CSV table of C-alpha atoms and ligand atoms in Angstrom, one decimal:
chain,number,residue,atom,x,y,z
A,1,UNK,CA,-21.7,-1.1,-12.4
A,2,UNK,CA,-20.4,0.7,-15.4
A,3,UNK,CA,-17.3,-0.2,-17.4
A,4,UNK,CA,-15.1,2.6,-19.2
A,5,UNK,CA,-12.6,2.3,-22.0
A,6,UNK,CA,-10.8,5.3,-22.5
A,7,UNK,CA,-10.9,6.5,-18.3
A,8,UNK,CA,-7.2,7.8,-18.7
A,9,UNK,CA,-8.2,9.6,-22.0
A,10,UNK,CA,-10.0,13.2,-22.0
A,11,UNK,CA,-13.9,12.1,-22.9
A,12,UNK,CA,-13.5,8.3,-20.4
A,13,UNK,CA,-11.8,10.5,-17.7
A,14,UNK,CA,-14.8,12.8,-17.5
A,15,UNK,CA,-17.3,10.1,-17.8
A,16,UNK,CA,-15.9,8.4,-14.8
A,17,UNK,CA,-16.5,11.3,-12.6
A,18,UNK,CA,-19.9,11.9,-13.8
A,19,UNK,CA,-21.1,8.8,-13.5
A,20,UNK,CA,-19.1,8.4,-9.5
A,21,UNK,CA,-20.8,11.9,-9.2
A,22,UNK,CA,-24.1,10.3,-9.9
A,23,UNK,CA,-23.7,7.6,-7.4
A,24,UNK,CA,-23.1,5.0,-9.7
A,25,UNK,CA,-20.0,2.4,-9.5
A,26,UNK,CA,-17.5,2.3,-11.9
A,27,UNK,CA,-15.3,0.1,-13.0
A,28,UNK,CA,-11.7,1.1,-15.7
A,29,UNK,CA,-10.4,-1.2,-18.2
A,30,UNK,CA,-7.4,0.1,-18.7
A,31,UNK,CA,-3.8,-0.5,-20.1
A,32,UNK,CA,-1.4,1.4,-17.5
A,33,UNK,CA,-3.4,1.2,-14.2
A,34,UNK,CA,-0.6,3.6,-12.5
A,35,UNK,CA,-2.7,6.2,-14.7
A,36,UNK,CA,-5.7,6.0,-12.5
A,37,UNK,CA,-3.9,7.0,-9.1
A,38,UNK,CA,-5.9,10.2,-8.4
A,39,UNK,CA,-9.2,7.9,-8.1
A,40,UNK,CA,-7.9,6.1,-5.5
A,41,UNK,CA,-10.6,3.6,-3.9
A,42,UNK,CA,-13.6,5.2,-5.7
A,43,UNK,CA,-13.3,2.9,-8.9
A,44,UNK,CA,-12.7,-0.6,-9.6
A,45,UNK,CA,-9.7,-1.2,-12.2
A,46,UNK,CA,-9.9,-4.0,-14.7
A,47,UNK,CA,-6.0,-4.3,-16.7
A,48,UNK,CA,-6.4,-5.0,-20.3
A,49,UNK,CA,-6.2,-3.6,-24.0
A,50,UNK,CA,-8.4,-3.4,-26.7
A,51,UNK,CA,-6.8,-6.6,-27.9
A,52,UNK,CA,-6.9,-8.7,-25.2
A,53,UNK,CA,-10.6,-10.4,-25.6
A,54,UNK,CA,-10.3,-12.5,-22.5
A,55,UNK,CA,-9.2,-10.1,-20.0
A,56,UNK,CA,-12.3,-7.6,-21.3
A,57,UNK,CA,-14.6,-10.4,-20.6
A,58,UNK,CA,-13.2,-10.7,-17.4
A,59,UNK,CA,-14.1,-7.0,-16.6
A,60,UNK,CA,-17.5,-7.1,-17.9
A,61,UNK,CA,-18.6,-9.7,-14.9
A,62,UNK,CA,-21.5,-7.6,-13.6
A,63,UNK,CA,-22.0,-4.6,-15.8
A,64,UNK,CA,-24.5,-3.2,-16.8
A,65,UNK,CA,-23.2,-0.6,-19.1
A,66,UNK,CA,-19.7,-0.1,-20.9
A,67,UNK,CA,-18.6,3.0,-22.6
A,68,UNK,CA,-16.4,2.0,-25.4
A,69,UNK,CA,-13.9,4.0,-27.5
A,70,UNK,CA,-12.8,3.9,-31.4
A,71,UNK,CA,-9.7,2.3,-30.8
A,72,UNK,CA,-7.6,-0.6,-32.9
A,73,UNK,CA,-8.8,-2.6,-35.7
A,74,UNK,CA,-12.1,-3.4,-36.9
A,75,UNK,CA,-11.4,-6.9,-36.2
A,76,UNK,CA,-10.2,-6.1,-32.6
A,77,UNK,CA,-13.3,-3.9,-31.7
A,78,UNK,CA,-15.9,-6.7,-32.9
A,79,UNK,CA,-14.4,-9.3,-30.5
A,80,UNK,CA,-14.8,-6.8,-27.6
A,81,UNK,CA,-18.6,-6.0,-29.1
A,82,UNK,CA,-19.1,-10.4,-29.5
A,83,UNK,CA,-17.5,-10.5,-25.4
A,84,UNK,CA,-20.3,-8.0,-24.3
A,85,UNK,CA,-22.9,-9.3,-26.4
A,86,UNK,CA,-22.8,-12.5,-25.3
A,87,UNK,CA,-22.4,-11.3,-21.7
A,88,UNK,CA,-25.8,-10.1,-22.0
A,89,UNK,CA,-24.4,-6.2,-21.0
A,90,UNK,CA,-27.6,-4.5,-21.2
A,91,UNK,CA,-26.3,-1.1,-23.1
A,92,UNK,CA,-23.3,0.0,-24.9
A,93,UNK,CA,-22.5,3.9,-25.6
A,94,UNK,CA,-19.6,4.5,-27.7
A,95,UNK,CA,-17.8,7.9,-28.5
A,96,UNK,CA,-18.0,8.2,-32.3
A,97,UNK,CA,-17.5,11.6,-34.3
A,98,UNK,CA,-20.2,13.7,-36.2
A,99,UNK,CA,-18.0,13.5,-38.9
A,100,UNK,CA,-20.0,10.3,-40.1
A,101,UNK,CA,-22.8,12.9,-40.9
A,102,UNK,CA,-21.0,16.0,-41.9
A,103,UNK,CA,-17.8,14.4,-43.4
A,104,UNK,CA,-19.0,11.2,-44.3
A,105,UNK,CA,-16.5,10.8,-47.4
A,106,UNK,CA,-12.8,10.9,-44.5
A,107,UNK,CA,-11.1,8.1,-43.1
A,108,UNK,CA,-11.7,9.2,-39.2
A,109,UNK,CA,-15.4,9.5,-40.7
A,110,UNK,CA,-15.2,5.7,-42.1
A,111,UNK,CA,-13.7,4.2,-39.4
A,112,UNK,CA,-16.1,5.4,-36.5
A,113,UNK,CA,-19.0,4.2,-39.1
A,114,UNK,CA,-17.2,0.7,-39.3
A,115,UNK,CA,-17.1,0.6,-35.2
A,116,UNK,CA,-20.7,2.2,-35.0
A,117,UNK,CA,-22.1,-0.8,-37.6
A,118,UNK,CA,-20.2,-3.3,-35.5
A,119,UNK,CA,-21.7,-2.9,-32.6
A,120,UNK,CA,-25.4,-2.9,-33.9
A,121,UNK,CA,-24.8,-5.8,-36.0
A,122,UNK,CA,-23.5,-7.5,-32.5
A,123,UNK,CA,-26.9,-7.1,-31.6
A,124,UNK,CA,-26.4,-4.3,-28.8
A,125,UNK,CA,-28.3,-2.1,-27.5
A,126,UNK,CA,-26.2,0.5,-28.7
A,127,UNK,CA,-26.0,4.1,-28.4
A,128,UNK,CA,-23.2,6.6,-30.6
A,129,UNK,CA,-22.3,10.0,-28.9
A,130,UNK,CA,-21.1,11.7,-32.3
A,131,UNK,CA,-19.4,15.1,-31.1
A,132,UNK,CA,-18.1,18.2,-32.9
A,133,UNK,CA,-14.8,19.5,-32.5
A,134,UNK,CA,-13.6,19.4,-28.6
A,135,UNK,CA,-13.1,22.7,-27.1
A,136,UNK,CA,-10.3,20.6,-25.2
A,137,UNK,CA,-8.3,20.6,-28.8
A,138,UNK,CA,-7.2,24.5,-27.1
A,139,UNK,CA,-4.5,22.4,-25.8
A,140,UNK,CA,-3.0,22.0,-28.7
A,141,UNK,CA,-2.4,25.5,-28.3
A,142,UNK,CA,-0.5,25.6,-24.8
A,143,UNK,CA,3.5,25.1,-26.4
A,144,UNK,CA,3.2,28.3,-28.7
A,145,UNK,CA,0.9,30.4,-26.1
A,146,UNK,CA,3.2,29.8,-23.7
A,147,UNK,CA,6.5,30.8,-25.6
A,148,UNK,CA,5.3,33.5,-27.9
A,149,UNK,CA,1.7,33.8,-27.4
A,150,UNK,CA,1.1,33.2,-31.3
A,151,UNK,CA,-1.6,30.4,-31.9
A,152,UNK,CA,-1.6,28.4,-35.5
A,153,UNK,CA,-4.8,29.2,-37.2
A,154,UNK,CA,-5.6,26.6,-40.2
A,155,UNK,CA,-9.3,27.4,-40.6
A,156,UNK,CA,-9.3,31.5,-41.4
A,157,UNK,CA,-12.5,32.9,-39.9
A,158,UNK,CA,-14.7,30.5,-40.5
A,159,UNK,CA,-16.7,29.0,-37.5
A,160,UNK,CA,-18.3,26.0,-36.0
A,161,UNK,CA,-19.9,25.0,-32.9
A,162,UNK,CA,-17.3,23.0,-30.8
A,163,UNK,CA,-18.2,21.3,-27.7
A,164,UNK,CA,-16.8,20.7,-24.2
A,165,UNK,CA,-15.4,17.6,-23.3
A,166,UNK,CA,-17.9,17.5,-20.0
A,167,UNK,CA,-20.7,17.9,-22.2
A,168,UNK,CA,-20.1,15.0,-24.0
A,169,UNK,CA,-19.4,12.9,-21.1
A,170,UNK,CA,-22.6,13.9,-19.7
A,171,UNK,CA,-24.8,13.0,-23.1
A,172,UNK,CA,-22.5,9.9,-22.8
A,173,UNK,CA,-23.5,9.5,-19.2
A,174,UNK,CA,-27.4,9.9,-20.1
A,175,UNK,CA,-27.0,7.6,-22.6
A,176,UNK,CA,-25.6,5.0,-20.9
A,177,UNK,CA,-27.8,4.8,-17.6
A,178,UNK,CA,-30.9,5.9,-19.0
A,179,UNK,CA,-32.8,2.3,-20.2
A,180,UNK,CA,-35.7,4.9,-21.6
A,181,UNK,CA,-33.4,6.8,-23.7
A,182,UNK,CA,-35.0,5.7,-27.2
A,183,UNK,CA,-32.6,7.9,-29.4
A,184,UNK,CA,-29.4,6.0,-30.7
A,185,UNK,CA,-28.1,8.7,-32.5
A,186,UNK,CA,-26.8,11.4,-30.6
A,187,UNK,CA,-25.2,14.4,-32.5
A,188,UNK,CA,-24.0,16.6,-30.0
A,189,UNK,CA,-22.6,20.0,-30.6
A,190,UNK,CA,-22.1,23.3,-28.7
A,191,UNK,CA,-24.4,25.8,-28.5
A,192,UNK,CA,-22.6,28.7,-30.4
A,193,UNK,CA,-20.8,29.4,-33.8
A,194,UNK,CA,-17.2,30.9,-32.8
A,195,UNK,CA,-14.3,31.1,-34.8
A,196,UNK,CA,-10.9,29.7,-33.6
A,197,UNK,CA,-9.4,33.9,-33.6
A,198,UNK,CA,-12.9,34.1,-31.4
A,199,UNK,CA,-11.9,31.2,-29.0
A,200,UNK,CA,-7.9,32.9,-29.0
A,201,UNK,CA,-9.2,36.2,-28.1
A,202,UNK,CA,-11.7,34.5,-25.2
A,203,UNK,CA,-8.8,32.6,-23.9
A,204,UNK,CA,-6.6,36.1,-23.9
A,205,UNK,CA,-9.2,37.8,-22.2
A,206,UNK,CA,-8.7,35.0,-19.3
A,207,UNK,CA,-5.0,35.3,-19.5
A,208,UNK,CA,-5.2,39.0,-19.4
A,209,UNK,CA,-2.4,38.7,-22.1
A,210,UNK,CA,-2.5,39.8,-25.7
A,211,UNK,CA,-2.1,36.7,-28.0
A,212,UNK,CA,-2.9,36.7,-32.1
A,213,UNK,CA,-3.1,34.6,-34.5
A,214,UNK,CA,-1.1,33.4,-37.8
A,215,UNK,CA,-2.8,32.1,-40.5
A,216,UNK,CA,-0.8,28.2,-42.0
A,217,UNK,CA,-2.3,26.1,-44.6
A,218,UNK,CA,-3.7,22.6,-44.3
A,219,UNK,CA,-0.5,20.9,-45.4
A,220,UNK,CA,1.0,23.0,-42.6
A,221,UNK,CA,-1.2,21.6,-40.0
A,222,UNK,CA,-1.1,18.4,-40.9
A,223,UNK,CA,3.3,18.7,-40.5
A,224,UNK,CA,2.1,19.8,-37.2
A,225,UNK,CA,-0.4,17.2,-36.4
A,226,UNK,CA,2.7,14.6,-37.6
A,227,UNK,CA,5.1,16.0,-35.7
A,228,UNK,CA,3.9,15.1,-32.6
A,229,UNK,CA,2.9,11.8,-33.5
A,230,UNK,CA,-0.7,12.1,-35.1
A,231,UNK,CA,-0.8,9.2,-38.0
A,232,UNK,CA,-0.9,11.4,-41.1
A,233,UNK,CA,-4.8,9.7,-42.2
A,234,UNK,CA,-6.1,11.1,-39.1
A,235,UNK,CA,-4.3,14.5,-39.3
A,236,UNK,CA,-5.2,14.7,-43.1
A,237,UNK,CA,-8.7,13.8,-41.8
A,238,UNK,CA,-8.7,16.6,-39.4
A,239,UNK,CA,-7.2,18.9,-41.6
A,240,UNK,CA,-10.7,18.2,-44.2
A,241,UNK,CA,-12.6,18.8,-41.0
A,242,UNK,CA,-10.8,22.3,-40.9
A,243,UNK,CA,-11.0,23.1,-44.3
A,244,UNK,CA,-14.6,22.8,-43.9
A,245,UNK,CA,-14.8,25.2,-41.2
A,246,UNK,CA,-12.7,27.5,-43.2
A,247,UNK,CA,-15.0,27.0,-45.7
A,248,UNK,CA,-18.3,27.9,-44.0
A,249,UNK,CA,-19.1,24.3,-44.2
A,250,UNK,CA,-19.2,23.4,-40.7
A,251,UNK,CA,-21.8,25.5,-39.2
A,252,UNK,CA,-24.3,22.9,-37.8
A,253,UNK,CA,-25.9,23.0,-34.2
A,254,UNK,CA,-27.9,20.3,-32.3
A,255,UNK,CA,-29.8,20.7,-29.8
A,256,UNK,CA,-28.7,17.4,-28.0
A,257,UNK,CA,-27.4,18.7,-24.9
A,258,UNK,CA,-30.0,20.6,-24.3
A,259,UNK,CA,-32.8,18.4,-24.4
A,260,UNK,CA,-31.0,15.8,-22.8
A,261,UNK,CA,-29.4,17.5,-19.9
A,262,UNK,CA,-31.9,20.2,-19.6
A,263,UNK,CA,-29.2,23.1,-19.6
A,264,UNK,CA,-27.5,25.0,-22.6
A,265,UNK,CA,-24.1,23.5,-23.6
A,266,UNK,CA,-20.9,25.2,-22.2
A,267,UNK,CA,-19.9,28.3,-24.2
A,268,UNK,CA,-16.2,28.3,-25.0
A,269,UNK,CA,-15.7,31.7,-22.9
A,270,UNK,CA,-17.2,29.4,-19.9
A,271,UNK,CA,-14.9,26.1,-20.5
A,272,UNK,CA,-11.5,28.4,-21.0
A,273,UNK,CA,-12.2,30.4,-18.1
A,274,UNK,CA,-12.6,27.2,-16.0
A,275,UNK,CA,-9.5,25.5,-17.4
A,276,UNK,CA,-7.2,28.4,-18.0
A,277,UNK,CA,-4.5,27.3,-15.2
A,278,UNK,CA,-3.6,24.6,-18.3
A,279,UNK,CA,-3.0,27.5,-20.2
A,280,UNK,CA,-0.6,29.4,-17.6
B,301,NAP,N1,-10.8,15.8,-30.7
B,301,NAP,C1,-11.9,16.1,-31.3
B,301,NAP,O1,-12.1,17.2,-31.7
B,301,NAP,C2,-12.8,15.0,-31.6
B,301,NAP,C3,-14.0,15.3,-32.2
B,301,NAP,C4,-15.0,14.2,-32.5
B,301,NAP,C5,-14.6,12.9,-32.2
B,301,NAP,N2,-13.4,12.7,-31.6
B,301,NAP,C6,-13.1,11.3,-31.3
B,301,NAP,O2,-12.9,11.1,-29.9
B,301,NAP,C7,-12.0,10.0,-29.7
B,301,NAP,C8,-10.9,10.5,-28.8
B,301,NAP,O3,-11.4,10.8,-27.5
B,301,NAP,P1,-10.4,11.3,-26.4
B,301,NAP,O4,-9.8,12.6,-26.8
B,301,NAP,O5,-11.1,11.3,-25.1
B,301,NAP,O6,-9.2,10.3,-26.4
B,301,NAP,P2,-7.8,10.4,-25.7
B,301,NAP,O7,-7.8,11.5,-24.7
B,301,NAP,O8,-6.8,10.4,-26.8
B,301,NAP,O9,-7.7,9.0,-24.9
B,301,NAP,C9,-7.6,7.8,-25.5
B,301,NAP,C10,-7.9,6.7,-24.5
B,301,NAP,O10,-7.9,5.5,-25.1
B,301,NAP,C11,-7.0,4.6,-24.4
B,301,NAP,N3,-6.4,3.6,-25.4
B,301,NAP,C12,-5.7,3.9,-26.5
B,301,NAP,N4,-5.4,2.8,-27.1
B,301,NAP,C13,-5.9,1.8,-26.4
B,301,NAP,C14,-5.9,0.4,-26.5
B,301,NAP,N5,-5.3,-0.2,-27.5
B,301,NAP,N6,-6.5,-0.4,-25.5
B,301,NAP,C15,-7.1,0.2,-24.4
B,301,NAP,N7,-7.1,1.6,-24.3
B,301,NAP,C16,-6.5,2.3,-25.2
B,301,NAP,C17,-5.9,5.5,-23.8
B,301,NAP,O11,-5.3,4.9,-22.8
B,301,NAP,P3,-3.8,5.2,-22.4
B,301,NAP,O12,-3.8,6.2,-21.3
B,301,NAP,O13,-3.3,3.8,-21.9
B,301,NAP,O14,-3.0,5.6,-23.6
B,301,NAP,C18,-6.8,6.7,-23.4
B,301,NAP,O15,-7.5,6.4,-22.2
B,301,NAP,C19,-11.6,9.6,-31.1
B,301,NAP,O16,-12.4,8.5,-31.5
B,301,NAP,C20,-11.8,10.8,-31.9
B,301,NAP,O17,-11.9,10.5,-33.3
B,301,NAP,C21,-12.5,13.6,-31.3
């Protein structure tokens, strides 16, 4: 039995079905339990928040894995990491960011590196899934492509290697059945170096609709990160993250996926093309 923080969320969502599709049993600790209709029978649900210690105890009765999330305080997430500690749960994989290598100096960076050192110090057997940019931050997109087919471009030509959200669930996946799986740290990118006008272009292509691109600054993007209810730390976070792309700064690759999973990563063409009804 594996326990998942996060199922409702985009990363936790996928690593329930890949672990169901693996045969395993799963079980959601989740605040809003209505959000978990489409599973249906398949999963157990456990009803808590990050800040309800008892009721995450509760849930971890028979587990042998939990997949955990960067969410609430510092003080918060070390109670959960004490609950599963002392219930003896034999691994712990949490989603972290690669920012803590490549960014180290940012808030978002800090605060997954706080989480991270919790969790050791707990005395886990943990494992940190530290991802690139999601390909899955397209969304962001879908407002503006849909009423003028204009996509926001903060980070000029510059490219990176983002990575699909099923990748990451399945390095997440690995990580947290595999009890031979010596690495702890796993830096997971995609497998090419594509500029966000790149992605825009792929994602026309699958529309079979011209779109372009217009250039905003940093303080632009982080109005637009605030306007929809991003806490301006993380958006001025993301918007470093960004300027580093822009920069040429961001251009590393692993090769995590592929010598966990035995496969390439998803290319972005491959992930848009696969998700483009979201798009229509
Ligand atoms: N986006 C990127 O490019 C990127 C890159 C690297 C790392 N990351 C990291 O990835 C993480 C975000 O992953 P994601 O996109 O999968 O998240 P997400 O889609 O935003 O989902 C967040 C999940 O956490 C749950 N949640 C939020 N607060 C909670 C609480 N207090 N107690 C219990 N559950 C709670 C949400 O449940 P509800 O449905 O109840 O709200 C939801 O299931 C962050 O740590 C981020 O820094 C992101």
């Amino acid at each position: 039995m594996y326990l998942v923080t996060g199922a409702t969320g985009t990363i936790g969502s996928q690593v329930v079905a890949q672990l169901l599709a693996a045969g395993h049993a799963v079980r959601a600790y989740v605040r809003s339990p209505s959000k978990l209709a489409q599973w249906g029978e398949r999963i157990e649900v456990a009803v808590g928040d990050y800040d309800t210690p008892d009721a995450f105890s509760a849930a971890l009765d028979g587990v042998e894995g939990v997949f955990l999330m960067n969410i609430d305080s510092a003080e918060a997430f070390g109670k959960l990491a004490a609950r599963a500690a002392s219930a003896h749960i034999a691994r712990a994989v949490m989603l972290s960011t690669s920012m803590i290598e490549f960014l180290p100096d940012t808030m978002l960076a800090r605060a997954h590196r706080e989480k991270e050192d919790i969790l050791t110090a707990a005395g886990l057997d943990a494992r940190f899934v530290r991802p690139t940019g999601f390909m899955s931050n397209a969304y962001f997109w879908i407002p503006s492509v849909r009423a003028n087919g204009v996509v926001a471009n903060p980070m000029g030509t510059g490219r990176a290697a983002p990575i699909a959200p099923e990748d990451i669930a399945a390095v997440a996946v690995r990580a947290l059945t595999d009890a031979t799986l010596k690495e702890k740290v796993l830096t997971v990118t995609g497998g090419e170096l594509i500029s966000l006008p790149e992605q825009v272009e792929l994602l026309a292509q699958a529309l079979d609709r011209p779109l372009r691109c217009t250039d905003i600054t940093l303080d632009e993007a982080i109005e637009n990160f605030t306007r929809i209810g991003v806490p301006q730390p993380v958006a001025a976070s993301v918007a470093k993250s960004y300027e580093a792309v822009k920069a040429g700064r961001a251009t590393h690759v692993t090769d995590t996926v592929e010598r966990l999973l035995g496969r390439k990563p998803l290319r972005f063409e491959q992930w848009v093309k696969a998700h483009i009804d979201r798009f229509r």
